[in-house]
Amino acid sequence: MKVLKFGGTSVGSSQNINKVIAILKEKSQEDTVICVVSAIGGITDKLLKAGQLAKNKDKSYLNEFEIIKDIHFKTISELLPKPSKPITTVVEDKLNQLKELLNGIYLINELSPKTSDKLVSFGEHLSSTIIAKTMKTQGFDVELKNSQDLIVTDGNFTRAQVNFEVTNNNIKSYFKTPKQITVLPGFVSKSTSREPTTLGRGGSDFTAAIIAAALKVDQLEIWTDVSGMYTTNPKLVKQAFPIDNLSYQEAMELSHFGAKVLYPPTVQPVLDLDIPIHIKNTFDPNAIGTVITKQDNEKNLTVKGISNINDVALLTLEGSGMIGIPGFSKRLFEVLANEKINVIFITQASSEHSICFGIDKSDAERAKKAIDTAFDYEISLHKINPIVVEKDLSIIALVGDNMKSHQGISGKMFSTLGKNNINIRAIAQGASEKNISAVVSEKDVKKALNALHERFFESNTKQLNVFITGVGNVGEKLIDQIKQQRSYLKKNLKLDVRIIGLSNSRKMVFKPEGIDLNNWASLFHHADKSSIEGFYQKVVNLNLRNSIFVDVTANEDVANIYEKYLKQSVAVVACSKIACSSAFANYKKLQNLSLKYNAPFLYETNVGAGLPIINTLNNLVASGDKVISIQAVLSGSLNFVFNNFSDKKNFHDTVKQAQFEGYTEPDPRIDLSGIDVARKILILARENGIKMEIEDIENKSFLTKQNLESNSVDDFYDTLIADEAHFQKLYASAKANHCQLKYVAEYKNGKAKVGLQEIPEGHPFYNLKGKDNIVMFHTQRYPEQPLIVKGAGAGADVTASGLFADIIKIGSK
């Protein structure tokens, strides 16, 4: 004998009911079948709504009734194009009874729990009648049995308690000679005084479990709209997948904490009898589903699932008068019990100074009023404080029988949440260690579930959610590099890099599921107007785990908003040197915020584009080496200019070429004035632990006064032509001395300077070609032969690769 239960979605339409009938047909060929059905999807809510409208003297309850009637008759007409009179007569009769009940509620202006139970029972009675009668018409050996004749309860309406002794005898007696298929309504029952009652939330599952336990069947099958119990909510976490096996305890924990597939009391009747529960998908009958048994068959998994409860209020009772005084907890929870308020979370400080507990937020104000009243005397003496209520919270929970035998699970959980700026309001863990629960803000639930699921279930693959501001030349190259390397990173480094947001100076686009990198540019045709603050707000509102903001601009306003990103635990990767070369106090503030909020702040491309200059310096300092001096050619632009300028090519044309080929800023004065190089050596000095401002750097410019005082880029170029003799004189001097002109940055003894130098033959800088950069670190460990980093220090490709390397570095942490 098999017991199958079908939920509201499974019987939610004629098409779905036909799927149910097909499953019953197949199952009945193997054994006799008992089928428990819920009301048609949504009908229970409509019945309650109609009842409330009638109670409130709102005649639109009749409209709601007509909707209920139409749904059922439409279902019948679709199942049976020519329905027999007995079917329509029986359903019509039940609907007439329903209408009379609603009319009565309207007349007496009252909807008691007793009447409510009678009202909502119509949903299951109607669905079971339609299914049984349809099957009978199609020639099945089927019988409809009213569960109210079998399941006997007390008179606690809406949450009736089952009298198992009487109920089990009724079930055994009736099913001594069962039909091939028996259809029963779930959820409904009757009290010992024969009044209609219901079994509360999840009552149809409970009905099926009661029958399965009474008959000691081999297995209870719960058919629903998903393929089992998932590792977490698949609507919030796309990577969630069905769990093949769970223990009863794991299933109850997951169900208690929000998994809607199964209701915890369902497990109880079959628990002691070791009857397996099989969760199956009505719409994918061949899917494996989830089998729930006494023993967990997947010993290799420590965490089996992650669940959550929303709409939680956290209440805290605290005060010095609680310490060492017995009875406070007893009094507190007696108050809640008297108010029939269910407590779903409890934690107490070992100092006994406070007790914190979670309840449904709809009960919060009632609970506060009752508790404050009960402890009014202690509050008046300031022994305890009035109860504190926090709302808009959720509980997330890790569940697994095997967590107790593995160290560090809670550490992994809380570190994962912390890295993603998810504040934990309270924590609870039982001694059995089957469940670790934490209270977090409701707005963080999706991010928390995704982050934890990634940590515990996704083979350590880490999803990085990238937001890029500035999609010019470098930005485009970065996007192309990410597109090219996505598969490699996922396979070899376990990093799933997704670009979620892009912006330029005019437009911004966002795709929470990830932007298609094959046609990202086309998205800007219908994009929103961009703004620096608007982009930031969108990043924060999306609230995605492992978020990284990438600045590929030279915009001071963008640099000024890094602080806000870091405070939201959003990592920052900066191409711009503005922030790190700003006031030392601001530089240090950003460093401290990065540490405080566990949000990496990386800017390798600030010096040397894609060269690992800052990283090398940081490694030297971190390993205990002491940097004595730094000598460097740090401007690819200036190196290109002086490598191409000669007595055969004027300085104006050389600078124009450098700008055309993308080696200078749009305003070449930034490069040629030396301020860009000064900023770079300033950053290196600061990374070496030196407190220094940009004004502290000696900058001896090779430009003329006329060049420096130019009013525009065009004006600047005009001055270069006018002052060609000055530049030729610089070239001639170097040539006469058998030297090369190089713009050099130097740091030594806490001081720094930048300027044009004549570099003699044999010096490491002499043969530096093209746009290359070079840095020489003289340290205690490298006193004679310096540590040299050399390579291309300008260009879109290498700059983009430096940004990409920083993104990968963040993902690898």
Coordinates of N, CA and C in Angstrom, one line a residue, residues 568-683:
Q568 N 30.5 49.8 2.7 CA 29.5 48.8 2.3 C 30.2 47.5 2.1
S569 N 31.5 47.4 2.4 CA 32.2 46.1 2.1 C 32.3 45.8 0.7
V570 N 32.3 46.8 -0.2 CA 32.5 46.6 -1.6 C 33.9 46.9 -1.9
A571 N 34.6 45.9 -2.5 CA 36.0 46.1 -2.8 C 36.2 47.2 -3.9
V572 N 37.3 47.9 -3.8 CA 37.6 48.9 -4.8 C 38.9 48.6 -5.5
V573 N 38.8 48.7 -6.9 CA 40.0 48.6 -7.7 C 40.1 49.9 -8.5
A574 N 41.2 50.6 -8.3 CA 41.3 51.9 -8.8 C 42.5 52.0 -9.9
C575 N 42.1 52.5 -11.0 CA 43.1 52.9 -12.0 C 43.6 54.3 -11.8
S576 N 42.7 55.1 -11.3 CA 43.0 56.5 -11.0 C 43.9 56.7 -9.8
K577 N 44.9 57.6 -9.9 CA 45.8 57.9 -8.9 C 45.3 58.9 -7.9
I578 N 44.2 59.5 -8.2 CA 43.7 60.7 -7.4 C 43.6 60.4 -5.9
A579 N 42.9 59.3 -5.6 CA 42.7 59.0 -4.2 C 44.0 58.7 -3.4
C580 N 44.9 57.9 -4.0 CA 46.1 57.5 -3.2 C 47.1 58.6 -3.2
S581 N 47.0 59.6 -4.1 CA 47.9 60.8 -4.1 C 47.2 62.0 -3.5
S582 N 46.0 61.9 -2.9 CA 45.4 63.0 -2.3 C 46.0 63.2 -0.9
A583 N 45.4 64.0 -0.1 CA 46.0 64.3 1.3 C 46.3 63.0 2.0
F584 N 47.4 62.9 2.7 CA 47.8 61.7 3.4 C 46.7 61.2 4.3
A585 N 46.0 62.1 5.0 CA 44.9 61.7 5.9 C 43.8 60.9 5.1
N586 N 43.5 61.3 3.9 CA 42.5 60.6 3.1 C 43.0 59.2 2.7
Y587 N 44.3 59.2 2.3 CA 44.9 57.9 1.9 C 44.9 56.9 3.0
K588 N 45.2 57.4 4.3 CA 45.2 56.5 5.4 C 43.8 56.1 5.8
K589 N 42.8 57.0 5.6 CA 41.5 56.7 5.9 C 41.0 55.6 5.0
L590 N 41.3 55.6 3.8 CA 40.9 54.6 2.9 C 41.5 53.2 3.2
Q591 N 42.8 53.3 3.6 CA 43.5 52.0 4.0 C 42.8 51.4 5.3
N592 N 42.4 52.3 6.2 CA 41.8 51.8 7.5 C 40.4 51.3 7.2
L593 N 39.7 52.0 6.3 CA 38.3 51.5 6.0 C 38.4 50.1 5.3
S594 N 39.4 50.0 4.5 CA 39.6 48.7 3.8 C 39.7 47.6 4.9
L595 N 40.5 47.8 5.9 CA 40.8 46.8 6.9 C 39.5 46.6 7.8
K596 N 38.9 47.8 8.2 CA 37.7 47.7 9.1 C 36.6 46.9 8.5
Y597 N 36.3 47.2 7.2 CA 35.2 46.5 6.5 C 35.5 45.3 5.7
N598 N 36.8 44.9 5.8 CA 37.2 43.7 5.1 C 37.0 43.8 3.6
A599 N 37.2 45.0 3.1 CA 37.0 45.3 1.7 C 38.3 45.7 1.0
P600 N 38.9 44.8 0.2 CA 40.1 45.1 -0.4 C 40.1 46.4 -1.2
F601 N 41.2 47.2 -1.1 CA 41.4 48.4 -1.9 C 42.7 48.3 -2.6
L602 N 42.6 48.0 -3.9 CA 43.8 47.7 -4.7 C 44.0 48.7 -5.8
Y603 N 45.2 49.1 -6.1 CA 45.5 50.1 -7.1 C 46.9 49.9 -7.7
E604 N 47.2 48.7 -8.0 CA 48.4 48.3 -8.7 C 48.7 49.2 -9.9
T605 N 47.7 49.5 -10.7 CA 47.9 50.2 -11.9 C 48.2 51.7 -11.7
N606 N 48.1 52.2 -10.4 CA 48.5 53.6 -10.1 C 50.0 53.8 -10.5
V607 N 50.8 52.8 -10.4 CA 52.2 52.9 -10.7 C 52.6 51.8 -11.7
G608 N 53.0 52.2 -12.9 CA 53.5 51.1 -13.8 C 52.5 50.3 -14.5
A609 N 51.2 50.8 -14.6 CA 50.2 50.1 -15.3 C 50.1 48.7 -14.8
G610 N 50.4 47.7 -15.7 CA 50.3 46.3 -15.4 C 51.5 45.7 -14.6
L611 N 52.5 46.5 -14.4 CA 53.7 46.0 -13.7 C 53.4 45.8 -12.2
P612 N 54.0 44.7 -11.6 CA 53.8 44.5 -10.2 C 54.7 45.3 -9.3
I613 N 54.6 46.6 -9.4 CA 55.5 47.5 -8.7 C 55.1 47.6 -7.2
I614 N 53.8 48.0 -7.0 CA 53.3 48.2 -5.7 C 53.3 46.9 -5.0
N615 N 52.9 45.8 -5.6 CA 52.9 44.5 -5.0 C 54.3 44.1 -4.6
T616 N 55.3 44.3 -5.4 CA 56.6 44.0 -5.0 C 57.1 44.8 -3.8
L617 N 56.8 46.1 -3.8 CA 57.2 46.9 -2.7 C 56.5 46.4 -1.4
N618 N 55.2 46.1 -1.5 CA 54.4 45.6 -0.3 C 55.0 44.3 0.2
N619 N 55.4 43.4 -0.7 CA 56.0 42.2 -0.3 C 57.4 42.4 0.5
L620 N 58.1 43.3 0.0 CA 59.4 43.7 0.6 C 59.2 44.2 2.0
V621 N 58.3 45.1 2.2 CA 58.0 45.7 3.5 C 57.4 44.7 4.4
A622 N 56.4 43.9 3.9 CA 55.8 42.9 4.7 C 56.7 41.8 5.2
S623 N 57.8 41.5 4.4 CA 58.7 40.4 4.8 C 59.8 41.0 5.7
G624 N 59.8 42.3 6.0 CA 60.7 42.8 7.0 C 61.9 43.5 6.4
D625 N 62.0 43.5 5.0 CA 63.1 44.2 4.4 C 62.9 45.7 4.6
K626 N 64.0 46.5 4.5 CA 63.9 48.0 4.6 C 64.4 48.6 3.3
V627 N 63.5 49.4 2.7 CA 63.8 50.1 1.5 C 64.7 51.3 1.8
I628 N 65.9 51.3 1.1 CA 66.8 52.4 1.3 C 66.5 53.5 0.3
S629 N 66.3 53.1 -0.9 CA 66.0 54.1 -1.9 C 65.3 53.5 -3.1
I630 N 64.6 54.4 -3.8 CA 63.9 54.0 -5.0 C 64.3 54.9 -6.2
Q631 N 64.7 54.4 -7.3 CA 64.9 55.1 -8.5 C 64.0 54.5 -9.6
A632 N 63.4 55.4 -10.3 CA 62.4 54.9 -11.3 C 62.1 55.8 -12.5
V633 N 61.9 55.2 -13.6 CA 61.3 55.9 -14.7 C 59.8 55.4 -14.7
L634 N 58.9 56.3 -14.4 CA 57.6 55.8 -14.1 C 56.5 56.4 -15.1
S635 N 57.0 57.1 -16.1 CA 56.0 57.6 -17.1 C 56.3 57.0 -18.4
G636 N 55.4 56.1 -18.8 CA 55.5 55.5 -20.2 C 55.4 56.6 -21.2
S637 N 54.6 57.6 -20.9 CA 54.4 58.7 -21.8 C 55.6 59.5 -22.0
L638 N 56.3 59.9 -20.9 CA 57.5 60.7 -21.1 C 58.6 59.9 -21.7
N639 N 58.7 58.6 -21.3 CA 59.7 57.8 -21.9 C 59.6 57.6 -23.4
F640 N 58.3 57.5 -23.8 CA 58.0 57.4 -25.3 C 58.4 58.7 -25.9
V641 N 58.1 59.8 -25.3 CA 58.4 61.1 -25.9 C 59.9 61.3 -26.1
F642 N 60.7 61.0 -25.0 CA 62.1 61.3 -25.1 C 62.9 60.2 -25.9
N643 N 62.3 59.1 -26.0 CA 62.9 58.0 -26.9 C 62.6 58.4 -28.4
N644 N 61.7 59.2 -28.7 CA 61.3 59.5 -30.1 C 61.7 60.9 -30.5
F645 N 62.0 61.8 -29.5 CA 62.4 63.1 -29.8 C 63.9 63.2 -30.2
S646 N 64.2 64.0 -31.2 CA 65.6 64.1 -31.6 C 65.8 65.4 -32.3
D647 N 67.0 65.6 -32.8 CA 67.3 66.8 -33.6 C 66.7 66.7 -35.0
K648 N 66.1 65.6 -35.3 CA 65.5 65.4 -36.6 C 64.0 65.4 -36.5
K649 N 63.4 65.5 -35.3 CA 62.0 65.5 -35.1 C 61.6 66.4 -34.0
N650 N 60.8 67.4 -34.3 CA 60.6 68.4 -33.3 C 59.7 67.9 -32.1
F651 N 59.8 68.6 -31.0 CA 59.2 68.2 -29.7 C 57.7 68.2 -29.9
H652 N 57.1 69.2 -30.5 CA 55.7 69.3 -30.7 C 55.1 68.1 -31.4
D653 N 55.7 67.6 -32.5 CA 55.2 66.5 -33.2 C 55.4 65.2 -32.4
T654 N 56.4 65.1 -31.6 CA 56.6 63.9 -30.8 C 55.5 63.8 -29.8
V655 N 55.2 64.9 -29.1 CA 54.1 64.9 -28.1 C 52.8 64.5 -28.8
K656 N 52.5 65.1 -30.0 CA 51.3 64.8 -30.7 C 51.2 63.3 -31.0
Q657 N 52.3 62.7 -31.4 CA 52.3 61.3 -31.7 C 52.0 60.5 -30.5
A658 N 52.6 60.9 -29.3 CA 52.4 60.2 -28.1 C 50.9 60.2 -27.7
Q659 N 50.3 61.4 -27.9 CA 48.9 61.5 -27.6 C 48.0 60.7 -28.5
F660 N 48.4 60.7 -29.8 CA 47.6 60.0 -30.8 C 47.6 58.5 -30.5
E661 N 48.8 58.0 -30.1 CA 48.9 56.6 -29.8 C 48.4 56.1 -28.5
G662 N 47.9 57.1 -27.7 CA 47.3 56.8 -26.4 C 48.2 56.7 -25.2
Y663 N 49.4 57.3 -25.4 CA 50.4 57.2 -24.3 C 50.3 58.4 -23.3
T664 N 49.5 59.4 -23.7 CA 49.4 60.5 -22.7 C 47.9 60.7 -22.4
E665 N 47.6 61.5 -21.3 CA 46.3 61.8 -21.0 C 45.7 62.7 -22.1
P666 N 44.4 62.9 -22.2 CA 43.9 63.8 -23.2 C 44.5 65.2 -23.1
D667 N 44.8 65.6 -21.9 CA 45.6 66.8 -21.7 C 47.0 66.5 -21.4
P668 N 47.9 66.5 -22.4 CA 49.3 66.1 -22.2 C 50.1 66.9 -21.1
R669 N 49.6 68.0 -20.7 CA 50.3 68.8 -19.7 C 50.4 68.0 -18.4
I670 N 49.4 67.1 -18.1 CA 49.4 66.3 -16.9 C 50.6 65.4 -16.9
D671 N 51.0 64.9 -18.1 CA 52.2 64.0 -18.2 C 53.5 64.8 -18.2
L672 N 53.5 65.9 -19.0 CA 54.7 66.6 -19.2 C 55.1 67.5 -18.1
S673 N 54.1 67.9 -17.3 CA 54.4 68.7 -16.1 C 55.2 68.0 -15.0
G674 N 55.1 66.7 -15.1 CA 55.7 65.8 -14.1 C 54.8 65.5 -12.9
I675 N 53.6 66.1 -12.8 CA 52.8 65.9 -11.7 C 52.3 64.4 -11.6
D676 N 52.2 63.8 -12.8 CA 51.8 62.4 -12.8 C 52.9 61.5 -12.2
V677 N 54.1 61.8 -12.5 CA 55.2 61.0 -12.0 C 55.4 61.3 -10.5
A678 N 55.1 62.6 -10.1 CA 55.2 62.9 -8.7 C 54.2 62.1 -7.9
R679 N 53.0 62.0 -8.4 CA 52.0 61.2 -7.7 C 52.4 59.8 -7.5
K680 N 53.1 59.2 -8.5 CA 53.5 57.8 -8.5 C 54.5 57.6 -7.4
I681 N 55.5 58.5 -7.4 CA 56.6 58.3 -6.4 C 56.0 58.6 -5.0
L682 N 55.0 59.5 -4.9 CA 54.4 59.7 -3.6 C 53.7 58.5 -3.1
I683 N 53.0 57.8 -4.0 CA 52.3 56.6 -3.6 C 53.3 55.5 -3.2

